[in-house]
């Protein structure tokens, strides 16, 4: 089996490459290294093509002989999407279209990365089935379009696709300055280097954290079993952990007191974000329950 991973040099992509090669699957990476890193792929037996998903000739060439494509390449930063909406559209939407079109030739199974950002709702609680999509940023709009294309290519061309809405993925190789570098890498780095944990707002806001190793397993199982869905699936455990609880867990792992510094709440910050994990568990019955303590321990150890 041969799998094309677009964005394979990125945070999630590199964990997926390791998972797939560990299962004896041939992997080809297409990445323009705009946010991805060569060192994420060190020691992995993968074929790497440096290029962009916006280049149809390249995409057609790298997709020609694959059984599956995991399409992760994207402008994955909300602030960057606000700064460069047209570039975000080109990479995230036209790039996805290029991948879907290229996949039709070998009838490759396509797994597409969408995001919890499609739910929007800055002030309240997000998470299916409670909230319909309400994209509030160019990034969120591009992701909603991406998943819509994936499902419509199923209907129109019979292409097997699986659109996935990732919630808060965390783990090793995620840097505080990175696109999604939400709270976990920021807290982990601060804790390890003896800095205070910076908490915006009261710290009671919650997130649905999912370890990157779990996400890599889901993606690898999806391509091996050619899992499809006619509708987007939340990649979430359906749990809520507050930032204060996260700080407590880190304290337990490091066995020392960590200073918290409270800053004003950020405009537009989502209060509570949790997904509906039931559809995911139905598709992937072997999904392990979340062990935040163990996964955070691995993340801290990486630092
Ligand atoms: P990342 O920035 O680490 O990975 C994205 C990869 O895509 C990078 O390697 C980058 O170089 C590559 N890329 C960007 N533009 C490209 C282009 N034009 N052509 C080829 N490659 C290109 O981000 P990540 O956290 O690994 O995210 C992977 C996917 O998951 C993205 O689609 C993102 O929107 C989605 N996602 C991630 C999270 C999360 O919590 N990390 C949450 C929701 C959705």
mmCIF file of C-alpha atoms and ligand atoms in Angstrom:
data_model
loop_
_atom_site.group_PDB
_atom_site.id
_atom_site.type_symbol
_atom_site.label_atom_id
_atom_site.label_comp_id
_atom_site.label_asym_id
_atom_site.label_seq_id
_atom_site.Cartn_x
_atom_site.Cartn_y
_atom_site.Cartn_z
ATOM 1 C CA UNK A 1 0.000 0.000 0.000
ATOM 2 C CA UNK A 2 1.241 3.506 -0.819
ATOM 3 C CA UNK A 3 -0.057 6.643 0.911
ATOM 4 C CA UNK A 4 0.488 10.263 -0.052
ATOM 5 C CA UNK A 5 0.607 12.588 2.964
ATOM 6 C CA UNK A 6 0.291 16.250 2.019
ATOM 7 C CA UNK A 7 1.717 18.447 4.768
ATOM 8 C CA UNK A 8 3.663 15.395 5.958
ATOM 9 C CA UNK A 9 6.519 17.495 7.353
ATOM 10 C CA UNK A 10 4.176 19.289 9.743
ATOM 11 C CA UNK A 11 3.175 18.471 13.300
ATOM 12 C CA UNK A 12 0.339 15.995 12.670
ATOM 13 C CA UNK A 13 1.743 14.859 9.315
ATOM 14 C CA UNK A 14 5.101 13.770 10.694
ATOM 15 C CA UNK A 15 3.441 11.688 13.427
ATOM 16 C CA UNK A 16 1.263 10.086 10.768
ATOM 17 C CA UNK A 17 4.313 9.302 8.599
ATOM 18 C CA UNK A 18 5.937 7.552 11.560
ATOM 19 C CA UNK A 19 2.754 5.592 12.257
ATOM 20 C CA UNK A 20 2.319 4.497 8.623
ATOM 21 C CA UNK A 21 5.944 3.477 8.062
ATOM 22 C CA UNK A 22 5.819 1.625 11.391
ATOM 23 C CA UNK A 23 2.993 -0.442 9.875
ATOM 24 C CA UNK A 24 5.088 -1.207 6.786
ATOM 25 C CA UNK A 25 3.169 1.173 4.509
ATOM 26 C CA UNK A 26 5.009 3.126 1.773
ATOM 27 C CA UNK A 27 4.728 6.871 2.309
ATOM 28 C CA UNK A 28 5.243 9.799 -0.020
ATOM 29 C CA UNK A 29 5.198 13.312 1.435
ATOM 30 C CA UNK A 30 4.241 16.439 -0.480
ATOM 31 C CA UNK A 31 5.150 19.549 1.492
ATOM 32 C CA UNK A 32 6.258 23.070 0.642
ATOM 33 C CA UNK A 33 7.979 23.438 4.037
ATOM 34 C CA UNK A 34 6.244 26.739 4.713
ATOM 35 C CA UNK A 35 5.607 25.644 8.310
ATOM 36 C CA UNK A 36 6.791 22.019 8.091
ATOM 37 C CA UNK A 37 10.305 21.027 9.101
ATOM 38 C CA UNK A 38 12.774 18.652 7.441
ATOM 39 C CA UNK A 39 13.921 17.509 10.868
ATOM 40 C CA UNK A 40 10.415 16.187 11.618
ATOM 41 C CA UNK A 41 11.103 13.528 8.970
ATOM 42 C CA UNK A 42 14.605 12.565 10.062
ATOM 43 C CA UNK A 43 14.988 8.783 10.498
ATOM 44 C CA UNK A 44 11.764 8.073 8.606
ATOM 45 C CA UNK A 45 11.879 6.012 5.401
ATOM 46 C CA UNK A 46 9.609 8.265 3.358
ATOM 47 C CA UNK A 47 9.851 9.708 -0.132
ATOM 48 C CA UNK A 48 9.743 13.515 0.079
ATOM 49 C CA UNK A 49 8.596 15.778 -2.735
ATOM 50 C CA UNK A 50 9.090 19.489 -2.044
ATOM 51 C CA UNK A 51 6.234 21.280 -3.754
ATOM 52 C CA UNK A 52 2.868 22.903 -3.309
ATOM 53 C CA UNK A 53 -0.664 21.522 -3.401
ATOM 54 C CA UNK A 54 -1.488 24.584 -5.494
ATOM 55 C CA UNK A 55 0.625 23.203 -8.363
ATOM 56 C CA UNK A 56 -1.642 20.823 -10.297
ATOM 57 C CA UNK A 57 1.207 19.246 -12.282
ATOM 58 C CA UNK A 58 3.013 18.281 -9.093
ATOM 59 C CA UNK A 59 -0.152 17.082 -7.349
ATOM 60 C CA UNK A 60 -1.173 14.937 -10.336
ATOM 61 C CA UNK A 61 2.314 13.424 -10.462
ATOM 62 C CA UNK A 62 2.580 12.549 -6.764
ATOM 63 C CA UNK A 63 -0.979 11.171 -6.585
ATOM 64 C CA UNK A 64 -0.832 9.054 -9.750
ATOM 65 C CA UNK A 65 0.075 5.705 -8.154
ATOM 66 C CA UNK A 66 -1.194 5.947 -4.557
ATOM 67 C CA UNK A 67 -3.939 3.992 -2.800
ATOM 68 C CA UNK A 68 -4.780 6.769 -0.362
ATOM 69 C CA UNK A 69 -4.126 10.427 0.336
ATOM 70 C CA UNK A 70 -4.188 12.080 3.746
ATOM 71 C CA UNK A 71 -4.556 15.740 2.922
ATOM 72 C CA UNK A 72 -3.166 17.821 5.781
ATOM 73 C CA UNK A 73 -1.354 20.595 3.882
ATOM 74 C CA UNK A 74 -2.887 23.937 4.702
ATOM 75 C CA UNK A 75 -2.425 27.445 5.920
ATOM 76 C CA UNK A 76 -3.243 26.261 9.424
ATOM 77 C CA UNK A 77 -3.130 29.571 11.249
ATOM 78 C CA UNK A 78 -6.198 31.700 11.937
ATOM 79 C CA UNK A 79 -4.198 34.966 12.234
ATOM 80 C CA UNK A 80 -2.332 34.144 9.003
ATOM 81 C CA UNK A 81 -5.668 33.516 7.260
ATOM 82 C CA UNK A 82 -6.933 36.926 8.384
ATOM 83 C CA UNK A 83 -3.735 38.521 7.080
ATOM 84 C CA UNK A 84 -3.738 36.593 3.767
ATOM 85 C CA UNK A 85 -7.274 35.414 2.922
ATOM 86 C CA UNK A 86 -6.624 34.929 -0.782
ATOM 87 C CA UNK A 87 -3.489 32.852 -0.203
ATOM 88 C CA UNK A 88 -5.435 30.863 2.409
ATOM 89 C CA UNK A 89 -8.149 30.187 -0.154
ATOM 90 C CA UNK A 90 -5.578 29.168 -2.788
ATOM 91 C CA UNK A 91 -3.808 26.692 -0.502
ATOM 92 C CA UNK A 92 -6.730 25.389 1.537
ATOM 93 C CA UNK A 93 -9.563 25.360 -0.980
ATOM 94 C CA UNK A 94 -7.956 25.202 -4.435
ATOM 95 C CA UNK A 95 -5.272 22.915 -2.996
ATOM 96 C CA UNK A 96 -7.976 20.521 -1.785
ATOM 97 C CA UNK A 97 -9.702 20.663 -5.146
ATOM 98 C CA UNK A 98 -6.404 19.766 -6.829
ATOM 99 C CA UNK A 99 -5.960 16.806 -4.474
ATOM 100 C CA UNK A 100 -9.515 15.527 -5.032
ATOM 101 C CA UNK A 101 -9.176 15.837 -8.791
ATOM 102 C CA UNK A 102 -5.805 14.076 -8.790
ATOM 103 C CA UNK A 103 -7.241 11.292 -6.596
ATOM 104 C CA UNK A 104 -9.865 10.431 -9.208
ATOM 105 C CA UNK A 105 -7.266 8.936 -11.548
ATOM 106 C CA UNK A 106 -6.138 6.108 -9.202
ATOM 107 C CA UNK A 107 -9.506 6.245 -7.302
ATOM 108 C CA UNK A 108 -7.497 6.925 -4.169
ATOM 109 C CA UNK A 109 -9.218 7.128 -0.810
ATOM 110 C CA UNK A 110 -8.910 10.717 0.492
ATOM 111 C CA UNK A 111 -8.901 11.762 4.146
ATOM 112 C CA UNK A 112 -9.281 15.520 4.483
ATOM 113 C CA UNK A 113 -8.333 17.652 7.510
ATOM 114 C CA UNK A 114 -10.974 20.101 8.598
ATOM 115 C CA UNK A 115 -11.176 21.857 11.932
ATOM 116 C CA UNK A 116 -13.358 22.590 14.950
ATOM 117 C CA UNK A 117 -12.939 26.204 13.823
ATOM 118 C CA UNK A 118 -15.882 25.636 11.445
ATOM 119 C CA UNK A 119 -18.184 25.802 14.504
ATOM 120 C CA UNK A 120 -17.129 29.371 15.235
ATOM 121 C CA UNK A 121 -19.051 30.797 18.173
ATOM 122 C CA UNK A 122 -16.459 32.858 19.961
ATOM 123 C CA UNK A 123 -18.465 33.496 23.089
ATOM 124 C CA UNK A 124 -20.175 30.217 23.754
ATOM 125 C CA UNK A 125 -19.830 26.494 23.527
ATOM 126 C CA UNK A 126 -18.891 24.802 20.292
ATOM 127 C CA UNK A 127 -19.365 21.191 19.380
ATOM 128 C CA UNK A 128 -21.696 19.034 17.360
ATOM 129 C CA UNK A 129 -24.505 18.248 17.497
ATOM 130 C CA UNK A 130 -25.244 21.424 19.400
ATOM 131 C CA UNK A 131 -23.868 23.971 17.013
ATOM 132 C CA UNK A 132 -24.179 24.142 13.250
ATOM 133 C CA UNK A 133 -21.115 25.425 11.388
ATOM 134 C CA UNK A 134 -20.634 29.160 11.634
ATOM 135 C CA UNK A 135 -17.209 29.998 10.254
ATOM 136 C CA UNK A 136 -15.984 33.343 11.563
ATOM 137 C CA UNK A 137 -12.562 33.571 9.908
ATOM 138 C CA UNK A 138 -11.105 32.974 6.439
ATOM 139 C CA UNK A 139 -9.424 29.875 7.900
ATOM 140 C CA UNK A 140 -12.727 28.456 9.170
ATOM 141 C CA UNK A 141 -14.500 29.301 5.899
ATOM 142 C CA UNK A 142 -11.769 27.568 3.912
ATOM 143 C CA UNK A 143 -12.012 24.449 6.087
ATOM 144 C CA UNK A 144 -15.784 24.295 5.749
ATOM 145 C CA UNK A 145 -15.394 24.535 1.974
ATOM 146 C CA UNK A 146 -12.703 21.879 2.053
ATOM 147 C CA UNK A 147 -14.909 19.335 3.795
ATOM 148 C CA UNK A 148 -17.879 20.242 1.584
ATOM 149 C CA UNK A 149 -15.798 19.514 -1.503
ATOM 150 C CA UNK A 150 -14.716 16.193 -0.015
ATOM 151 C CA UNK A 151 -18.283 15.038 0.603
ATOM 152 C CA UNK A 152 -19.556 16.304 -2.753
ATOM 153 C CA UNK A 153 -16.768 14.454 -4.633
ATOM 154 C CA UNK A 154 -18.151 11.311 -3.006
ATOM 155 C CA UNK A 155 -21.620 11.971 -4.415
ATOM 156 C CA UNK A 156 -20.560 13.359 -7.791
ATOM 157 C CA UNK A 157 -17.668 11.062 -8.680
ATOM 158 C CA UNK A 158 -17.915 8.136 -6.258
ATOM 159 C CA UNK A 159 -14.574 9.109 -4.704
ATOM 160 C CA UNK A 160 -14.154 7.516 -1.249
ATOM 161 C CA UNK A 161 -13.545 10.412 1.162
ATOM 162 C CA UNK A 162 -13.442 11.040 4.890
ATOM 163 C CA UNK A 163 -13.642 14.635 6.158
ATOM 164 C CA UNK A 164 -12.394 15.001 9.735
ATOM 165 C CA UNK A 165 -12.815 17.995 12.053
ATOM 166 C CA UNK A 166 -9.812 18.038 14.350
ATOM 167 C CA UNK A 167 -10.251 19.569 17.794
ATOM 168 C CA UNK A 168 -7.243 20.478 20.009
ATOM 169 C CA UNK A 169 -4.463 18.151 18.905
ATOM 170 C CA UNK A 170 -1.329 18.252 21.055
ATOM 171 C CA UNK A 171 1.927 16.390 21.524
ATOM 172 C CA UNK A 172 5.651 16.306 20.807
ATOM 173 C CA UNK A 173 6.991 18.428 17.918
ATOM 174 C CA UNK A 174 4.358 21.141 18.452
ATOM 175 C CA UNK A 175 6.010 24.484 19.114
ATOM 176 C CA UNK A 176 4.592 27.443 21.028
ATOM 177 C CA UNK A 177 5.002 29.684 17.963
ATOM 178 C CA UNK A 178 3.272 27.272 15.573
ATOM 179 C CA UNK A 179 -0.077 27.746 13.914
ATOM 180 C CA UNK A 180 -2.216 25.833 16.369
ATOM 181 C CA UNK A 181 0.189 26.208 19.182
ATOM 182 C CA UNK A 182 -2.451 26.635 21.609
ATOM 183 C CA UNK A 183 -2.098 26.196 25.235
ATOM 184 C CA UNK A 184 -0.390 22.818 25.628
ATOM 185 C CA UNK A 185 2.994 23.614 24.040
ATOM 186 C CA UNK A 186 2.928 27.092 25.612
ATOM 187 C CA UNK A 187 2.321 25.636 29.093
ATOM 188 C CA UNK A 188 4.733 22.720 28.591
ATOM 189 C CA UNK A 189 7.584 24.950 27.426
ATOM 190 C CA UNK A 190 6.978 27.486 30.197
ATOM 191 C CA UNK A 191 6.813 24.764 32.830
ATOM 192 C CA UNK A 192 9.995 23.058 31.679
ATOM 193 C CA UNK A 193 11.952 26.321 31.418
ATOM 194 C CA UNK A 194 10.772 27.694 34.767
ATOM 195 C CA UNK A 195 8.582 30.437 33.319
ATOM 196 C CA UNK A 196 5.088 31.296 34.604
ATOM 197 C CA UNK A 197 2.106 29.717 32.836
ATOM 198 C CA UNK A 198 0.364 32.598 31.055
ATOM 199 C CA UNK A 199 -3.408 32.255 31.366
ATOM 200 C CA UNK A 200 -5.640 34.540 29.328
ATOM 201 C CA UNK A 201 -8.882 35.205 31.205
ATOM 202 C CA UNK A 202 -9.944 33.222 34.262
ATOM 203 C CA UNK A 203 -8.575 29.849 33.117
ATOM 204 C CA UNK A 204 -11.989 28.220 33.417
ATOM 205 C CA UNK A 205 -12.347 28.013 29.639
ATOM 206 C CA UNK A 206 -12.267 24.405 28.423
ATOM 207 C CA UNK A 207 -10.890 22.506 25.461
ATOM 208 C CA UNK A 208 -11.318 18.997 24.073
ATOM 209 C CA UNK A 209 -7.701 17.807 23.936
ATOM 210 C CA UNK A 210 -6.695 14.865 21.794
ATOM 211 C CA UNK A 211 -3.145 13.452 21.690
ATOM 212 C CA UNK A 212 -1.411 13.538 18.324
ATOM 213 C CA UNK A 213 -0.553 9.833 18.602
ATOM 214 C CA UNK A 214 -4.283 9.051 18.822
ATOM 215 C CA UNK A 215 -4.937 11.230 15.770
ATOM 216 C CA UNK A 216 -2.126 9.495 13.847
ATOM 217 C CA UNK A 217 -3.638 6.090 14.725
ATOM 218 C CA UNK A 218 -7.088 7.217 13.582
ATOM 219 C CA UNK A 219 -5.663 8.462 10.268
ATOM 220 C CA UNK A 220 -3.619 5.302 9.717
ATOM 221 C CA UNK A 221 -6.622 3.057 10.536
ATOM 222 C CA UNK A 222 -8.755 5.175 8.210
ATOM 223 C CA UNK A 223 -6.476 4.634 5.219
ATOM 224 C CA UNK A 224 -5.861 0.945 5.965
ATOM 225 C CA UNK A 225 -9.603 0.239 6.266
ATOM 226 C CA UNK A 226 -10.644 2.782 3.613
ATOM 227 C CA UNK A 227 -13.056 4.418 6.061
ATOM 228 C CA UNK A 228 -15.470 6.936 4.516
ATOM 229 C CA UNK A 229 -18.242 9.139 5.824
ATOM 230 C CA UNK A 230 -20.955 11.106 4.033
ATOM 231 C CA UNK A 231 -20.648 13.847 6.676
ATOM 232 C CA UNK A 232 -17.728 15.403 8.591
ATOM 233 C CA UNK A 233 -16.651 13.628 11.771
ATOM 234 C CA UNK A 234 -15.441 15.379 14.943
ATOM 235 C CA UNK A 235 -11.993 14.122 15.916
ATOM 236 C CA UNK A 236 -12.519 14.696 19.603
ATOM 237 C CA UNK A 237 -12.977 12.733 22.790
ATOM 238 C CA UNK A 238 -15.963 14.827 23.848
ATOM 239 C CA UNK A 239 -14.211 15.779 27.078
ATOM 240 C CA UNK A 240 -13.669 19.202 28.605
ATOM 241 C CA UNK A 241 -10.494 20.183 30.395
ATOM 242 C CA UNK A 242 -10.053 23.694 31.714
ATOM 243 C CA UNK A 243 -6.745 25.520 31.493
ATOM 244 C CA UNK A 244 -6.577 25.492 35.306
ATOM 245 C CA UNK A 245 -6.971 21.693 35.287
ATOM 246 C CA UNK A 246 -4.273 21.462 32.623
ATOM 247 C CA UNK A 247 -1.920 23.445 34.852
ATOM 248 C CA UNK A 248 -2.708 21.114 37.776
ATOM 249 C CA UNK A 249 -1.943 18.023 35.674
ATOM 250 C CA UNK A 250 1.386 19.497 34.565
ATOM 251 C CA UNK A 251 2.214 20.251 38.183
ATOM 252 C CA UNK A 252 1.520 16.620 39.029
ATOM 253 C CA UNK A 253 3.756 15.409 36.197
ATOM 254 C CA UNK A 254 6.654 17.704 37.069
ATOM 255 C CA UNK A 255 6.139 17.299 40.827
ATOM 256 C CA UNK A 256 6.674 20.978 41.531
ATOM 257 C CA UNK A 257 4.654 24.139 41.960
ATOM 258 C CA UNK A 258 4.124 26.096 38.711
ATOM 259 C CA UNK A 259 3.477 29.840 38.807
ATOM 260 C CA UNK A 260 0.329 31.034 37.005
ATOM 261 C CA UNK A 261 0.129 34.543 35.585
ATOM 262 C CA UNK A 262 -3.310 35.801 34.640
ATOM 263 C CA UNK A 263 -3.627 38.118 31.623
ATOM 264 C CA UNK A 264 -6.684 39.836 30.125
ATOM 265 C CA UNK A 265 -8.954 37.530 28.127
ATOM 266 C CA UNK A 266 -8.222 37.512 24.393
ATOM 267 C CA UNK A 267 -10.870 38.942 22.108
ATOM 268 C CA UNK A 268 -12.599 36.186 20.182
ATOM 269 C CA UNK A 269 -11.388 33.376 22.435
ATOM 270 C CA UNK A 270 -13.821 30.466 22.485
ATOM 271 C CA UNK A 271 -15.148 29.815 25.997
ATOM 272 C CA UNK A 272 -15.853 26.108 25.797
ATOM 273 C CA UNK A 273 -14.915 23.838 22.923
ATOM 274 C CA UNK A 274 -15.778 20.179 22.896
ATOM 275 C CA UNK A 275 -16.736 17.836 20.138
ATOM 276 C CA UNK A 276 -19.100 14.931 19.830
ATOM 277 C CA UNK A 277 -16.915 11.842 19.918
ATOM 278 C CA UNK A 278 -19.750 9.366 19.254
ATOM 279 C CA UNK A 279 -19.453 9.247 15.435
ATOM 280 C CA UNK A 280 -15.684 8.836 15.731
ATOM 281 C CA UNK A 281 -16.063 5.953 18.208
ATOM 282 C CA UNK A 282 -18.621 4.295 15.910
ATOM 283 C CA UNK A 283 -16.167 4.444 12.982
ATOM 284 C CA UNK A 284 -13.117 3.503 15.080
ATOM 285 C CA UNK A 285 -14.373 1.206 17.875
ATOM 286 C CA UNK A 286 -10.795 0.475 19.004
ATOM 287 C CA UNK A 287 -10.178 4.129 19.899
ATOM 288 C CA UNK A 288 -8.525 4.227 23.328
ATOM 289 C CA UNK A 289 -10.076 6.469 26.007
ATOM 290 C CA UNK A 290 -8.166 9.707 26.514
ATOM 291 C CA UNK A 291 -5.309 9.488 29.013
ATOM 292 C CA UNK A 292 -4.417 13.151 29.288
ATOM 293 C CA UNK A 293 -1.917 12.583 32.083
ATOM 294 C CA UNK A 294 0.135 10.050 30.101
ATOM 295 C CA UNK A 295 0.007 12.039 26.829
ATOM 296 C CA UNK A 296 0.977 15.268 28.584
ATOM 297 C CA UNK A 297 3.802 13.384 30.272
ATOM 298 C CA UNK A 298 5.157 12.386 26.849
ATOM 299 C CA UNK A 299 4.804 15.960 25.615
ATOM 300 C CA UNK A 300 6.694 17.358 28.603
ATOM 301 C CA UNK A 301 9.375 14.666 28.243
ATOM 302 C CA UNK A 302 9.928 15.763 24.627
ATOM 303 C CA UNK A 303 10.760 19.247 25.877
HETATM 304 P P1 LIG B 1 1.382 22.256 10.432
HETATM 305 O O1 LIG B 1 1.486 23.706 10.040
HETATM 306 O O2 LIG B 1 2.407 21.703 11.334
HETATM 307 O O3 LIG B 1 1.284 21.354 9.124
HETATM 308 C C1 LIG B 1 0.838 21.831 7.877
HETATM 309 C C2 LIG B 1 1.828 21.344 6.842
HETATM 310 O O4 LIG B 1 1.367 21.736 5.542
HETATM 311 C C3 LIG B 1 3.218 21.956 7.013
HETATM 312 O O5 LIG B 1 4.200 20.945 6.924
HETATM 313 C C4 LIG B 1 3.332 22.939 5.848
HETATM 314 O O6 LIG B 1 4.662 23.155 5.431
HETATM 315 C C5 LIG B 1 2.473 22.242 4.809
HETATM 316 N N1 LIG B 1 1.951 23.150 3.778
HETATM 317 C C6 LIG B 1 1.392 24.378 3.940
HETATM 318 N N2 LIG B 1 1.061 24.896 2.749
HETATM 319 C C7 LIG B 1 1.383 23.966 1.816
HETATM 320 C C8 LIG B 1 1.279 23.924 0.397
HETATM 321 N N3 LIG B 1 0.791 24.951 -0.301
HETATM 322 N N4 LIG B 1 1.703 22.820 -0.250
HETATM 323 C C9 LIG B 1 2.233 21.764 0.437
HETATM 324 N N5 LIG B 1 2.380 21.771 1.781
HETATM 325 C C10 LIG B 1 1.956 22.854 2.463
HETATM 326 O O7 LIG B 1 -0.080 22.089 11.064
HETATM 327 P P2 LIG B 1 -0.746 20.819 11.769
HETATM 328 O O8 LIG B 1 -1.107 21.232 13.139
HETATM 329 O O9 LIG B 1 0.071 19.600 11.573
HETATM 330 O O10 LIG B 1 -2.090 20.717 10.929
HETATM 331 C C11 LIG B 1 -2.308 19.736 9.915
HETATM 332 C C12 LIG B 1 -3.728 19.891 9.393
HETATM 333 O O11 LIG B 1 -4.658 19.703 10.449
HETATM 334 C C13 LIG B 1 -4.020 21.265 8.784
HETATM 335 O O12 LIG B 1 -4.866 21.085 7.663
HETATM 336 C C14 LIG B 1 -4.775 21.975 9.897
HETATM 337 O O13 LIG B 1 -5.619 22.977 9.382
HETATM 338 C C15 LIG B 1 -5.528 20.824 10.527
HETATM 339 N N6 LIG B 1 -5.886 21.035 11.939
HETATM 340 C C16 LIG B 1 -4.947 20.954 12.927
HETATM 341 C C17 LIG B 1 -5.342 21.116 14.269
HETATM 342 C C18 LIG B 1 -4.351 21.026 15.419
HETATM 343 O O14 LIG B 1 -4.783 21.061 16.577
HETATM 344 N N7 LIG B 1 -3.053 20.881 15.177
HETATM 345 C C19 LIG B 1 -6.684 21.391 14.576
HETATM 346 C C20 LIG B 1 -7.593 21.489 13.532
HETATM 347 C C21 LIG B 1 -7.209 21.284 12.212
#
